[in-house]
XYZ file of C-alpha atoms in Angstrom:
776
model
C 30.387 44.616 33.147
C 33.045 45.017 30.458
C 32.636 47.961 28.139
C 35.211 46.552 25.770
C 33.077 43.435 25.444
C 29.935 45.312 24.517
C 28.988 44.944 20.897
C 28.044 48.232 19.380
C 25.972 47.503 16.320
C 26.878 50.501 14.210
C 27.860 49.576 10.666
C 30.675 51.266 8.822
C 30.718 52.089 5.161
C 31.782 48.576 4.198
C 28.886 46.836 5.899
C 26.499 44.968 3.690
C 22.952 45.942 2.863
C 21.833 42.936 4.867
C 23.373 44.388 8.036
C 21.918 47.788 7.237
C 18.402 46.447 6.716
C 18.701 44.400 9.912
C 19.527 47.564 11.840
C 16.636 49.372 10.166
C 14.341 46.533 11.232
C 15.607 46.647 14.822
C 15.245 50.434 14.965
C 11.504 50.140 14.332
C 10.980 48.612 17.759
C 13.313 50.894 19.700
C 13.057 54.279 17.994
C 9.553 54.546 16.564
C 7.283 53.067 19.224
C 6.278 56.496 20.547
C 5.946 58.180 17.146
C 3.885 55.340 15.667
C 1.255 55.426 18.443
C 0.485 59.137 17.975
C -2.579 58.435 15.711
C -4.305 57.152 18.849
C -4.755 60.634 20.274
C -3.913 63.386 17.744
C -7.402 63.983 16.324
C -9.066 63.522 19.703
C -6.766 66.098 21.314
C -7.130 68.522 18.414
C -10.949 68.514 18.405
C -11.283 68.352 22.189
C -12.828 71.793 22.783
C -11.094 74.486 20.764
C -12.666 73.703 17.367
C -15.639 71.684 16.161
C -16.127 69.530 13.106
C -18.593 71.078 10.634
C -20.423 69.799 7.558
C -17.964 71.493 5.182
C -15.037 69.342 6.432
C -12.754 72.401 6.296
C -11.625 71.683 9.867
C -10.805 68.039 9.135
C -8.984 68.891 5.918
C -7.106 71.714 7.605
C -5.964 69.479 10.469
C -4.878 66.762 8.002
C -2.909 69.347 6.001
C -1.184 70.555 9.176
C -0.382 66.970 10.215
C 1.038 66.110 6.785
C 3.306 69.146 6.513
C 4.379 68.963 10.148
C 5.414 65.313 9.722
C 7.183 66.187 6.499
C 9.097 69.250 7.661
C 10.075 68.317 11.250
C 10.816 64.565 11.442
C 11.607 64.001 7.751
C 13.457 67.133 6.631
C 14.861 68.464 9.918
C 15.764 65.292 11.781
C 16.281 62.630 9.110
C 18.208 64.732 6.599
C 19.901 67.405 8.753
C 20.094 66.776 12.507
C 21.151 63.124 12.210
C 24.354 64.344 10.547
C 25.317 66.232 13.728
C 26.340 63.076 15.573
C 29.035 63.002 18.233
C 31.157 60.139 16.914
C 28.009 58.151 16.249
C 26.054 59.303 19.314
C 23.031 61.605 19.284
C 20.781 63.570 21.615
C 20.825 66.930 23.349
C 23.950 66.184 25.356
C 25.720 64.913 22.246
C 25.187 68.329 20.627
C 26.386 70.051 23.797
C 29.429 67.758 23.960
C 30.232 68.531 20.335
C 30.018 72.269 20.994
C 32.039 71.933 24.212
C 34.986 70.459 22.361
C 34.964 72.852 19.434
C 34.492 75.988 21.533
C 36.054 74.886 24.862
C 32.936 75.586 26.891
C 32.837 72.252 28.677
C 31.115 72.120 32.065
C 33.668 69.555 33.279
C 36.187 71.274 35.582
C 39.102 68.792 35.359
C 39.694 68.772 31.606
C 43.273 68.281 30.392
C 45.122 68.960 27.175
C 45.809 65.213 27.016
C 42.069 64.633 26.610
C 42.166 66.467 23.290
C 44.478 63.753 21.949
C 41.781 61.080 22.327
C 40.901 59.490 19.001
C 37.205 60.388 19.397
C 37.820 63.960 20.512
C 37.827 65.462 17.041
C 35.061 64.715 14.571
C 36.115 63.339 11.201
C 35.823 65.620 8.227
C 36.083 68.903 10.119
C 38.400 71.479 8.635
C 39.795 74.377 10.571
C 38.154 77.681 9.994
C 40.085 80.810 9.127
C 40.876 83.268 11.872
C 38.707 86.009 10.406
C 35.590 83.866 9.916
C 32.398 84.449 11.843
C 32.703 80.986 13.408
C 36.121 81.855 14.815
C 34.819 85.110 16.297
C 31.791 83.326 17.782
C 34.060 80.682 19.273
C 36.324 83.239 20.941
C 33.286 85.100 22.271
C 31.898 81.947 23.890
C 35.285 81.081 25.395
C 35.752 84.557 26.898
C 32.351 85.058 28.523
C 31.400 82.710 31.342
C 27.819 83.994 31.193
C 27.390 82.687 27.651
C 28.836 79.327 28.694
C 26.308 79.105 31.517
C 23.480 80.039 29.150
C 24.565 77.254 26.807
C 24.677 74.774 29.694
C 21.266 75.843 30.999
C 19.829 75.540 27.476
C 21.117 71.965 27.201
C 19.792 71.173 30.687
C 16.343 72.570 29.824
C 16.131 70.287 26.802
C 17.315 67.360 28.895
C 14.789 68.078 31.660
C 11.961 68.255 29.133
C 12.990 64.832 27.797
C 12.809 63.497 31.361
C 9.375 65.108 31.694
C 8.373 63.391 28.462
C 9.433 60.130 30.106
C 6.629 60.750 32.600
C 3.983 61.930 30.129
C 4.476 59.593 27.162
C 3.665 56.342 29.032
C 0.601 58.019 30.552
C -0.935 59.341 27.333
C 0.070 56.341 25.182
C -1.337 53.663 27.486
C -4.393 55.749 28.432
C -5.228 56.395 24.760
C -4.737 52.741 23.827
C -7.065 51.615 26.620
C -9.669 54.190 25.516
C -10.859 51.670 22.927
C -12.865 50.058 25.708
C -15.302 52.976 25.552
C -16.909 51.572 22.398
C -17.913 48.319 24.078
C -19.449 49.645 27.300
C -21.547 52.513 28.578
C -20.050 55.856 29.483
C -20.686 55.290 33.199
C -18.913 51.928 33.193
C -16.061 53.199 31.051
C -15.326 55.985 33.524
C -14.541 53.439 36.253
C -12.638 50.970 34.038
C -10.264 52.980 31.830
C -8.139 54.586 34.559
C -7.655 51.414 36.690
C -6.753 49.329 33.611
C -4.263 51.979 32.439
C -2.713 52.165 35.923
C -2.323 48.377 36.135
C -0.570 48.289 32.753
C 1.731 51.135 33.790
C 2.639 49.444 37.083
C 3.484 46.217 35.255
C 5.517 48.184 32.698
C 7.697 49.862 35.332
C 7.909 46.720 37.475
C 9.577 44.713 34.692
C 12.195 47.360 33.905
C 14.853 45.649 36.003
C 14.762 42.629 33.692
C 16.135 44.795 30.878
C 14.884 45.554 27.402
C 16.946 42.785 25.825
C 14.821 40.042 27.416
C 11.686 41.124 25.572
C 13.324 43.272 22.919
C 12.908 40.701 20.179
C 9.153 41.368 20.358
C 9.481 45.131 19.933
C 10.107 45.376 16.187
C 7.379 42.831 15.231
C 4.852 44.633 17.452
C 5.603 48.039 15.896
C 5.616 46.587 12.373
C 2.292 44.875 13.012
C 0.888 48.132 14.405
C 2.122 50.173 11.420
C 0.706 47.572 9.032
C -2.567 47.729 10.928
C -3.007 51.507 10.882
C -1.842 51.878 7.270
C -4.180 49.108 6.061
C -7.123 50.580 7.963
C -6.168 53.980 6.576
C -6.180 52.688 2.992
C -9.533 50.991 3.562
C -11.070 54.183 4.946
C -9.679 56.292 2.102
C -11.125 54.125 -0.672
C -14.318 53.251 1.195
C -15.296 56.651 2.553
C -13.533 59.496 0.741
C -10.986 58.836 -2.064
C -10.614 62.595 -2.592
C -9.155 63.200 0.868
C -5.696 63.510 -0.723
C -6.690 67.045 -1.765
C -6.269 68.081 1.879
C -2.495 67.632 1.539
C -2.398 71.003 -0.171
C -1.030 73.737 2.157
C -3.938 75.925 1.020
C -6.161 74.042 3.479
C -3.955 75.181 6.360
C -4.687 78.773 5.395
C -8.425 78.091 5.118
C -8.355 76.315 8.485
C -6.715 79.211 10.336
C -8.848 81.781 8.548
C -12.081 80.058 9.563
C -11.207 78.946 13.098
C -8.873 81.857 14.021
C -8.008 81.714 17.765
C -9.602 78.290 18.216
C -7.564 76.897 15.327
C -4.367 78.388 16.691
C -5.007 76.831 20.116
C -5.768 73.455 18.481
C -2.202 73.372 17.125
C -1.189 71.974 20.526
C -3.117 68.815 19.616
C -1.750 68.669 16.052
C 1.742 68.932 17.526
C 1.344 65.469 19.082
C 1.758 63.881 15.630
C 5.535 64.386 15.917
C 5.963 63.287 19.532
C 8.813 60.794 19.634
C 10.702 62.375 16.714
C 13.590 63.307 19.015
C 14.137 59.585 19.629
C 15.511 59.244 16.101
C 18.420 61.461 17.117
C 18.712 60.371 20.755
C 18.951 56.639 19.855
C 21.414 57.175 17.017
C 24.208 55.480 18.973
C 22.383 52.145 18.978
C 21.992 52.014 15.210
C 23.289 54.123 12.319
C 22.299 57.225 10.453
C 21.370 55.387 7.248
C 19.374 52.643 8.981
C 17.208 55.198 10.824
C 16.727 57.165 7.618
C 15.609 54.054 5.721
C 13.211 52.914 8.462
C 11.502 56.287 8.769
C 11.405 57.277 5.103
C 10.161 53.991 3.672
C 8.148 52.457 6.530
C 7.123 54.810 9.344
C 6.435 58.004 7.392
C 4.120 56.523 4.711
C 2.304 54.387 7.314
C 1.570 57.435 9.493
C 0.416 59.532 6.527
C -1.983 56.778 5.417
C -3.276 56.388 8.980
C -4.034 60.115 9.364
C -5.557 60.324 5.876
C -7.749 57.303 6.647
C -9.028 58.821 9.878
C -9.751 62.111 8.090
C -11.591 60.268 5.309
C -13.780 58.439 7.814
C -14.519 61.556 9.875
C -15.357 63.564 6.759
C -18.379 61.302 6.229
C -19.391 60.940 9.884
C -20.220 64.368 11.225
C -22.659 63.145 13.853
C -22.792 59.754 15.545
C -26.016 59.738 17.570
C -25.666 62.157 20.478
C -22.483 60.846 22.072
C -19.950 61.758 19.428
C -16.264 61.525 20.192
C -13.552 61.868 17.573
C -11.093 59.102 18.300
C -8.933 56.535 16.572
C -11.141 53.556 17.329
C -14.156 55.241 15.682
C -12.479 54.765 12.304
C -11.617 51.095 12.894
C -14.092 48.605 11.353
C -16.160 47.057 14.130
C -14.995 43.496 13.498
C -11.346 44.518 13.942
C -11.648 46.681 17.049
C -10.727 44.061 19.651
C -7.604 42.789 17.785
C -6.573 46.370 17.052
C -7.107 47.277 20.723
C -4.738 44.487 21.795
C -2.107 45.526 19.248
C -2.483 49.183 20.248
C -1.859 48.392 23.913
C 1.274 46.405 23.003
C 2.489 49.216 20.750
C 1.861 51.765 23.543
C 3.901 49.622 25.938
C 6.741 49.419 23.395
C 6.687 53.191 22.887
C 6.665 53.774 26.640
C 9.523 51.320 27.109
C 11.657 53.235 24.624
C 11.182 56.617 26.334
C 11.786 55.105 29.798
C 15.051 53.521 28.655
C 15.978 56.815 26.998
C 15.372 58.644 30.271
C 17.745 56.259 32.049
C 20.424 56.967 29.429
C 19.983 60.732 29.770
C 20.284 60.552 33.569
C 23.485 58.535 33.160
C 24.933 61.109 30.756
C 24.055 63.971 33.092
C 25.598 62.164 36.054
C 28.763 61.406 34.075
C 29.130 65.067 33.097
C 28.636 66.258 36.686
C 25.128 67.637 36.154
C 23.123 65.130 38.199
C 23.667 63.482 41.613
C 25.152 60.007 41.580
C 22.661 57.178 41.209
C 22.909 53.407 41.083
C 23.257 52.305 37.459
C 22.635 48.657 36.598
C 23.610 47.395 33.160
C 20.962 44.880 32.112
C 22.724 43.487 29.052
C 26.328 42.517 28.393
C 25.753 42.340 24.630
C 23.570 45.321 23.748
C 25.165 48.699 24.286
C 23.387 51.297 26.366
C 20.710 49.216 28.103
C 20.693 50.297 31.733
C 18.338 50.386 34.693
C 18.288 53.014 37.460
C 16.029 51.920 40.356
C 15.538 55.350 41.950
C 14.601 56.988 38.646
C 12.362 54.075 37.623
C 10.161 54.230 40.715
C 10.106 58.040 40.613
C 8.899 57.935 37.015
C 6.268 55.347 37.922
C 4.816 57.445 40.748
C 4.766 60.585 38.605
C 3.178 58.754 35.651
C 0.450 57.280 37.862
C -0.163 60.721 39.376
C -0.589 62.241 35.895
C -2.909 59.431 34.766
C -5.114 59.550 37.862
C -5.008 63.329 38.144
C -5.967 64.186 34.567
C -8.044 61.173 33.450
C -8.495 62.645 29.958
C -6.486 62.765 26.750
C -6.758 66.521 26.274
C -4.856 67.557 29.418
C -2.230 64.863 28.924
C -1.834 65.997 25.319
C -1.356 69.611 26.381
C 1.355 68.555 28.810
C 3.111 66.196 26.392
C 2.967 68.703 23.541
C 4.791 71.429 25.468
C 7.535 68.997 26.530
C 8.022 67.748 22.968
C 8.168 71.157 21.292
C 10.543 72.584 23.932
C 13.061 69.810 23.266
C 12.793 70.489 19.532
C 13.368 74.220 20.035
C 16.480 73.506 22.113
C 17.749 71.119 19.424
C 17.176 73.809 16.771
C 19.147 76.394 18.772
C 22.060 74.060 19.477
C 22.010 72.793 15.907
C 22.398 76.317 14.528
C 25.555 76.691 16.643
C 26.840 73.320 15.403
C 26.409 74.480 11.792
C 28.703 77.456 12.448
C 31.173 76.177 15.056
C 31.518 72.494 14.142
C 30.641 72.294 10.463
C 32.147 75.733 9.718
C 29.349 76.590 7.317
C 28.257 80.063 6.362
C 26.352 81.964 9.029
C 23.592 82.475 6.453
C 22.811 78.721 6.528
C 22.568 78.728 10.333
C 20.256 81.741 10.271
C 18.042 80.122 7.618
C 17.907 76.917 9.673
C 16.892 78.587 12.913
C 14.458 80.987 11.222
C 12.688 78.330 9.176
C 12.393 75.508 11.691
C 12.431 77.815 14.702
C 9.445 79.787 13.427
C 7.423 76.596 12.870
C 8.285 75.295 16.332
C 7.707 78.705 17.934
C 4.167 78.694 16.502
C 3.468 75.308 18.071
C 5.227 76.363 21.280
C 2.966 79.402 21.656
C -0.133 77.253 21.073
C 1.049 74.794 23.748
C 2.085 77.454 26.251
C -1.310 79.181 26.084
C -2.764 76.026 27.643
C -0.553 76.340 30.701
C -3.448 76.029 33.149
C -5.016 73.140 31.206
C -2.214 70.644 31.733
C 0.830 72.289 30.135
C 2.071 73.315 33.592
C 3.058 69.722 34.348
C 6.205 69.513 32.159
C 7.168 73.038 33.252
C 6.906 72.048 36.919
C 8.753 68.753 36.403
C 11.474 70.409 34.337
C 11.905 73.180 36.893
C 12.431 70.640 39.684
C 14.918 68.562 37.680
C 16.681 71.707 36.427
C 17.136 72.988 39.971
C 18.528 69.618 41.061
C 20.926 69.540 38.112
C 22.126 73.109 38.413
C 22.556 72.983 42.203
C 24.550 69.759 41.928
C 26.689 71.127 39.097
C 27.317 74.408 40.941
C 28.208 72.680 44.211
C 30.477 70.172 42.481
C 32.270 72.928 40.591
C 32.801 75.009 43.751
C 34.090 71.966 45.598
C 36.601 71.316 42.817
C 37.739 74.938 42.931
C 38.369 74.538 46.677
C 40.435 71.381 45.994
C 42.551 73.226 43.416
C 43.147 76.206 45.694
C 44.106 74.030 48.686
C 46.235 71.366 47.027
C 49.597 70.684 48.682
C 52.886 71.859 47.208
C 55.360 69.275 45.896
C 58.007 70.925 48.060
C 56.086 69.826 51.166
C 56.210 66.255 49.896
C 59.925 66.400 49.132
C 60.632 67.705 52.627
C 59.131 64.585 54.176
C 61.600 62.210 52.521
C 60.927 58.767 51.011
C 59.120 57.534 54.141
C 56.851 60.592 54.142
C 57.916 61.092 57.750
C 55.908 58.062 58.919
C 55.998 54.273 58.966
C 55.235 52.737 55.551
C 53.106 49.625 55.995
C 52.510 46.906 53.405
C 49.690 47.399 50.936
C 48.367 49.855 48.382
C 46.581 53.027 49.421
C 44.164 54.358 46.816
C 43.317 58.013 47.392
C 40.349 59.137 45.343
C 40.586 62.725 44.203
C 39.012 64.908 41.532
C 42.370 66.605 40.923
C 44.323 65.692 37.810
C 47.512 67.352 39.088
C 48.997 68.183 42.449
C 48.553 66.556 45.849
C 45.074 66.710 47.389
C 44.588 68.279 50.791
C 43.127 65.070 52.239
C 46.542 63.396 51.798
C 48.316 65.921 54.002
C 45.401 65.749 56.445
C 45.742 61.971 56.596
C 49.528 62.004 56.985
C 49.323 64.635 59.714
C 46.845 62.689 61.835
C 47.874 59.027 61.347
C 51.278 57.494 62.185
C 51.433 55.039 59.255
C 50.853 54.911 55.524
C 50.939 52.332 52.739
C 54.123 51.404 50.937
C 52.505 52.232 47.585
C 50.196 55.244 47.214
C 48.030 55.859 44.170
C 46.210 59.147 43.607
C 43.235 57.865 41.648
C 41.037 60.158 39.564
C 38.055 58.645 37.774
C 36.734 61.308 35.451
C 34.452 61.786 32.492
C 35.564 63.421 29.278
C 33.292 65.166 26.738
C 33.295 62.298 24.248
C 30.814 59.409 24.081
C 33.438 56.657 24.374
C 37.085 56.291 25.324
C 38.910 53.444 23.624
C 40.366 50.775 25.958
C 43.927 51.485 24.815
C 43.483 55.131 25.869
C 41.766 54.479 29.194
C 44.481 55.424 31.712
C 46.893 58.291 32.200
C 49.643 57.177 34.580
C 52.444 59.250 36.062
C 54.731 59.566 39.025
C 54.306 61.985 41.940
C 57.704 62.849 43.375
C 60.884 60.745 43.012
C 60.826 57.020 42.211
C 61.711 55.866 45.738
C 58.576 57.546 47.127
C 56.349 54.981 45.335
C 53.657 57.599 44.717
C 51.706 57.336 41.470
C 48.923 59.252 39.782
C 46.392 57.272 37.775
C 43.600 58.977 35.818
C 40.890 56.683 34.486
C 38.971 58.346 31.654
C 35.427 57.415 30.637
C 33.091 58.796 28.000
C 29.587 59.870 28.928
C 28.160 56.672 27.397
C 30.880 54.295 28.579
C 30.209 51.388 30.900
C 32.316 51.265 34.063
C 33.899 47.937 34.852
C 33.160 46.035 38.046
C 35.501 46.182 41.030
C 37.693 43.173 40.239
C 38.177 44.058 36.581
C 38.933 47.672 37.419
C 41.424 46.665 40.124
C 43.230 44.377 37.683
C 43.409 47.068 35.001
C 44.583 49.662 37.521
C 47.496 47.549 38.797
C 48.463 46.477 35.274
C 48.461 50.073 34.051
C 50.852 51.123 36.825
C 53.054 48.088 36.170
C 53.112 48.806 32.444
C 54.047 52.426 33.192
C 56.939 51.242 35.376
C 58.123 48.824 32.669
C 57.939 51.322 29.803
C 59.219 54.390 31.672
C 62.472 55.810 30.401
C 65.195 55.963 33.092
C 65.908 59.671 32.506
C 62.261 60.520 33.227
C 62.448 59.245 36.792
C 65.419 61.287 38.064
C 64.042 64.810 37.667
C 63.256 65.585 41.275
C 62.680 69.259 40.667
C 59.592 68.663 38.526
C 56.556 70.611 39.733
C 53.096 69.122 40.141
C 51.676 70.988 37.157
C 54.456 69.510 34.999
C 53.824 65.873 35.808
C 54.511 63.694 32.807
C 51.583 61.348 32.268
C 51.732 58.311 30.016
C 48.747 56.894 28.157
C 48.276 53.235 29.138
C 45.502 50.941 27.940
C 43.565 48.298 29.817
C 45.019 44.820 30.245
C 42.601 43.401 27.659
C 43.642 45.975 25.051
C 47.414 45.617 25.590
C 48.127 41.993 24.763
C 51.874 42.599 24.487
C 52.113 44.302 27.860
C 52.263 43.119 31.451
C 49.647 40.584 32.517
C 48.484 39.985 36.081
C 47.981 36.545 37.603
C 46.162 36.090 40.920
C 45.850 32.744 42.723
C 47.353 30.438 40.139
C 46.065 31.616 36.765
C 46.960 29.227 33.970
C 49.821 30.799 32.029
C 49.953 28.321 29.161
C 47.255 30.142 27.240
C 48.836 33.514 27.936
C 52.321 32.418 26.973
C 51.159 31.258 23.561
C 50.721 34.835 22.360
C 54.217 36.084 23.058
C 57.426 35.172 24.814
C 56.861 35.950 28.498
C 58.637 35.676 31.816
C 57.357 35.832 35.357
C 58.293 38.336 38.019
C 57.490 36.957 41.444
C 57.369 38.921 44.679
C 60.253 38.561 47.104
C 58.057 36.857 49.703
C 55.670 33.914 49.266
C 54.235 33.965 52.806
C 50.883 35.390 51.821
C 47.457 33.931 51.166
C 46.847 35.622 47.803
C 49.571 34.908 45.236
C 50.120 37.712 42.706
C 52.519 37.525 39.756
C 53.299 39.779 36.838
C 53.917 38.191 33.465
C 55.903 40.507 31.204
C 57.334 40.188 27.681
C 60.878 38.772 27.510
C 61.972 41.753 25.437
C 62.744 44.570 25.788
C 64.883 44.117 28.861
C 63.744 45.812 32.086
C 66.324 47.635 34.186
C 67.018 46.517 37.741
C 65.291 49.470 39.388
C 62.106 48.766 37.457
C 62.214 45.076 38.460
C 62.579 46.040 42.120
C 59.706 48.499 41.773
C 57.494 45.846 40.163
C 58.332 43.392 42.951
C 57.384 45.975 45.568
C 54.140 46.695 43.702
C 53.298 42.978 43.730
C 54.047 42.670 47.427
C 51.780 45.643 48.096
C 49.045 44.132 45.926
C 49.262 40.838 47.806
C 48.954 42.650 51.125
C 45.714 44.246 49.979
C 44.283 47.565 48.884
C 42.717 50.308 50.989
C 40.541 53.070 49.585
C 40.981 56.455 51.228
C 37.863 58.517 50.672
C 37.497 62.187 51.500
C 34.286 62.729 53.440
C 33.575 66.361 52.756
C 31.297 68.818 54.494
C 30.667 71.637 52.054
C 29.660 74.986 53.525
C 29.358 78.452 52.058
C 32.095 80.700 53.423
C 31.374 83.730 55.525
C 30.283 86.771 53.590
C 28.564 84.741 50.886
C 25.270 85.954 49.482
C 22.001 84.570 50.819
C 21.337 82.746 47.527
C 24.724 81.016 47.652
C 24.160 79.966 51.254
C 20.775 78.485 50.344
C 22.212 76.633 47.357
C 25.298 75.252 49.124
C 24.233 74.830 52.767
C 20.786 73.444 52.040
C 20.384 72.438 48.388
C 23.751 70.816 47.662
C 24.076 69.419 51.177
C 20.624 67.812 50.909
C 21.474 66.186 47.569
C 24.868 64.988 48.799
C 23.357 63.344 51.895
C 20.381 61.725 50.159
C 21.986 60.442 46.963
C 24.691 57.871 46.606
C 28.248 58.799 47.450
C 31.412 57.882 45.544
C 31.711 54.547 47.380
C 28.525 53.304 45.736
C 28.605 55.250 42.517
C 32.102 54.583 41.208
C 33.350 51.142 40.205
C 36.514 51.162 42.291
C 37.933 48.612 44.704
C 36.791 49.389 48.233
C 37.329 46.200 50.233
C 38.550 48.394 53.064
C 37.581 52.037 53.123
C 39.006 54.843 55.214
C 37.181 58.161 55.347
C 39.053 61.402 55.916
C 36.705 64.156 57.022
C 37.235 67.706 55.796
C 35.202 70.904 55.785
C 35.058 72.775 52.478
C 34.322 76.484 52.728
C 33.454 77.398 49.150
């Protein structure tokens, strides 16, 4: 998978309106599937038990007024016009906000950050001006940087929001599909419906999760038409119901009806807000999926298509219900009640398709969030499969997919009613929005450098609205709202334990790294026989010599003629450009043939496969050797923390640099771009022929040519990956909590999730494991 070959469909300012409208059209299927299916269950959840519909219609009008103003203030005003502007170089979501704050306030959770990372082109956001030293933002920034407790609180806050999104990935498919299938209740008796709805919903859910490995792109072309057809359906039915049943229902849009509603219903009305809240479920997707589209395209799609369609749908349902207070003795307020009888079966089919589309979007979003967390060291390593080479961000994680499926089926079978599922989904949704509001207020001060008054107004206005809904959802803890809390607690513990253990392990590596003086004392042969080949030593260190190297040298009589200390790390930006991928330097004098190579990836970047990565790695070292200044290679007294690292791009991004040929690559096409010459290895008695093709000018000194020849000989002989197999234990005297976290929690996760050999795209044709015990 080539990240440089992935087309990221984000238009710039010069893009045409045609491109913009195309993106807006595509966003309908990916972003708004969940939000557009909310009319299926909002009224039914709201009127479940807490309040009852009376002859005066004050309850119906009050609920409609709440729905209208909630949709207007939260998705439209907060997300579309404010939060979407807080993108991280085009990317959105909870972790994008945290990444943005991490760079501006230096509170990153990544332990191996370097000053060189701050020179990445995507590190600083365009349009940001430095704040004065005496501003409130500057004082807040210094406070966050000084206090580790505040940094941990910020991390935990971001993780809570992320965990609630994962919980929503369990609940949204359950409530969407279950509510869509509920239309069957109008065509059969209550006894029959009880035994049909749950099995049908479960079958649809199993099929939905079973086809995830095919990738969204294979059926993605159907998503936008399905959502558009659904929105057209509900808005048309809404218009029909308004004009046919109650043309004066528009009066309920007045906020006065909210006051009348709460005054009449009191505690019951307050508790029913948990059902009204479901009208904005899926709003966070507008921000989370920003990287796939653009700010303007999402704004156009919501403002001119989704928002008016939803308002008409809710008004139509309210108009119908205002004239149907009693339907025989088996009255249930639901979406399908307001659908004309002749259209119910077609609408049922479209609703099920729309529910599947909405579920697909949240499942794919959950995969992306898990990938981001794993990249930033906050989630154990998992197998990530990229399902599309053309559409950015479409991935599949088998372990997470089947876990989500089992949890979704458990929720569907366990609850078997819309009310409990709505209570659970509502708490997850509003918690994510509260976290976004808190982080956004910090972004306003620290990143946008606006007045603190604006941040306070933002958090007070939107925070108070969301806190009201949060309290109404939390009061139903025992009636289903405990599910997202339990799920989030489990995922939060997994994330925090993994992050804590990883951080402690890195601290141990830093404290026990080997001095450069020890290396210099060994001499060019390192005190052992140097055998042909390249030894790749994976390490999390970005400077110094890892302890596993000295452990290996001490216990084995031979080592490779070329040694590369390889660090594959994530940086707090969404993407790293190909021409900034590698940092390459030398460890010790030139004759030692020891190199450090740091491969940098953003939290949304795609890692290349083994062969592509191997090619780029060798070419980056060769390009470093070719471009290195002679005076830089003779300073033997240089310490490990003063290593000079050079930024080198991938082979595909550096067309004028060294190119690698393996087993007779055709050079005619390569030579057409620039004047090139071949450097062949000294020996041709090998099975795999490797050649470097370098530009004719500038001239390369003799030492560099010899070094390139030796590198080619080593590459021909093969590569070995030296992996540190660590046993992490809490040191003596540690607290009981630390022993539980490290000896049991972190050790359990490390043994049961994938290790670096499976998780990182690095060449591992032959792997050597060096065992070490880490007492952290």
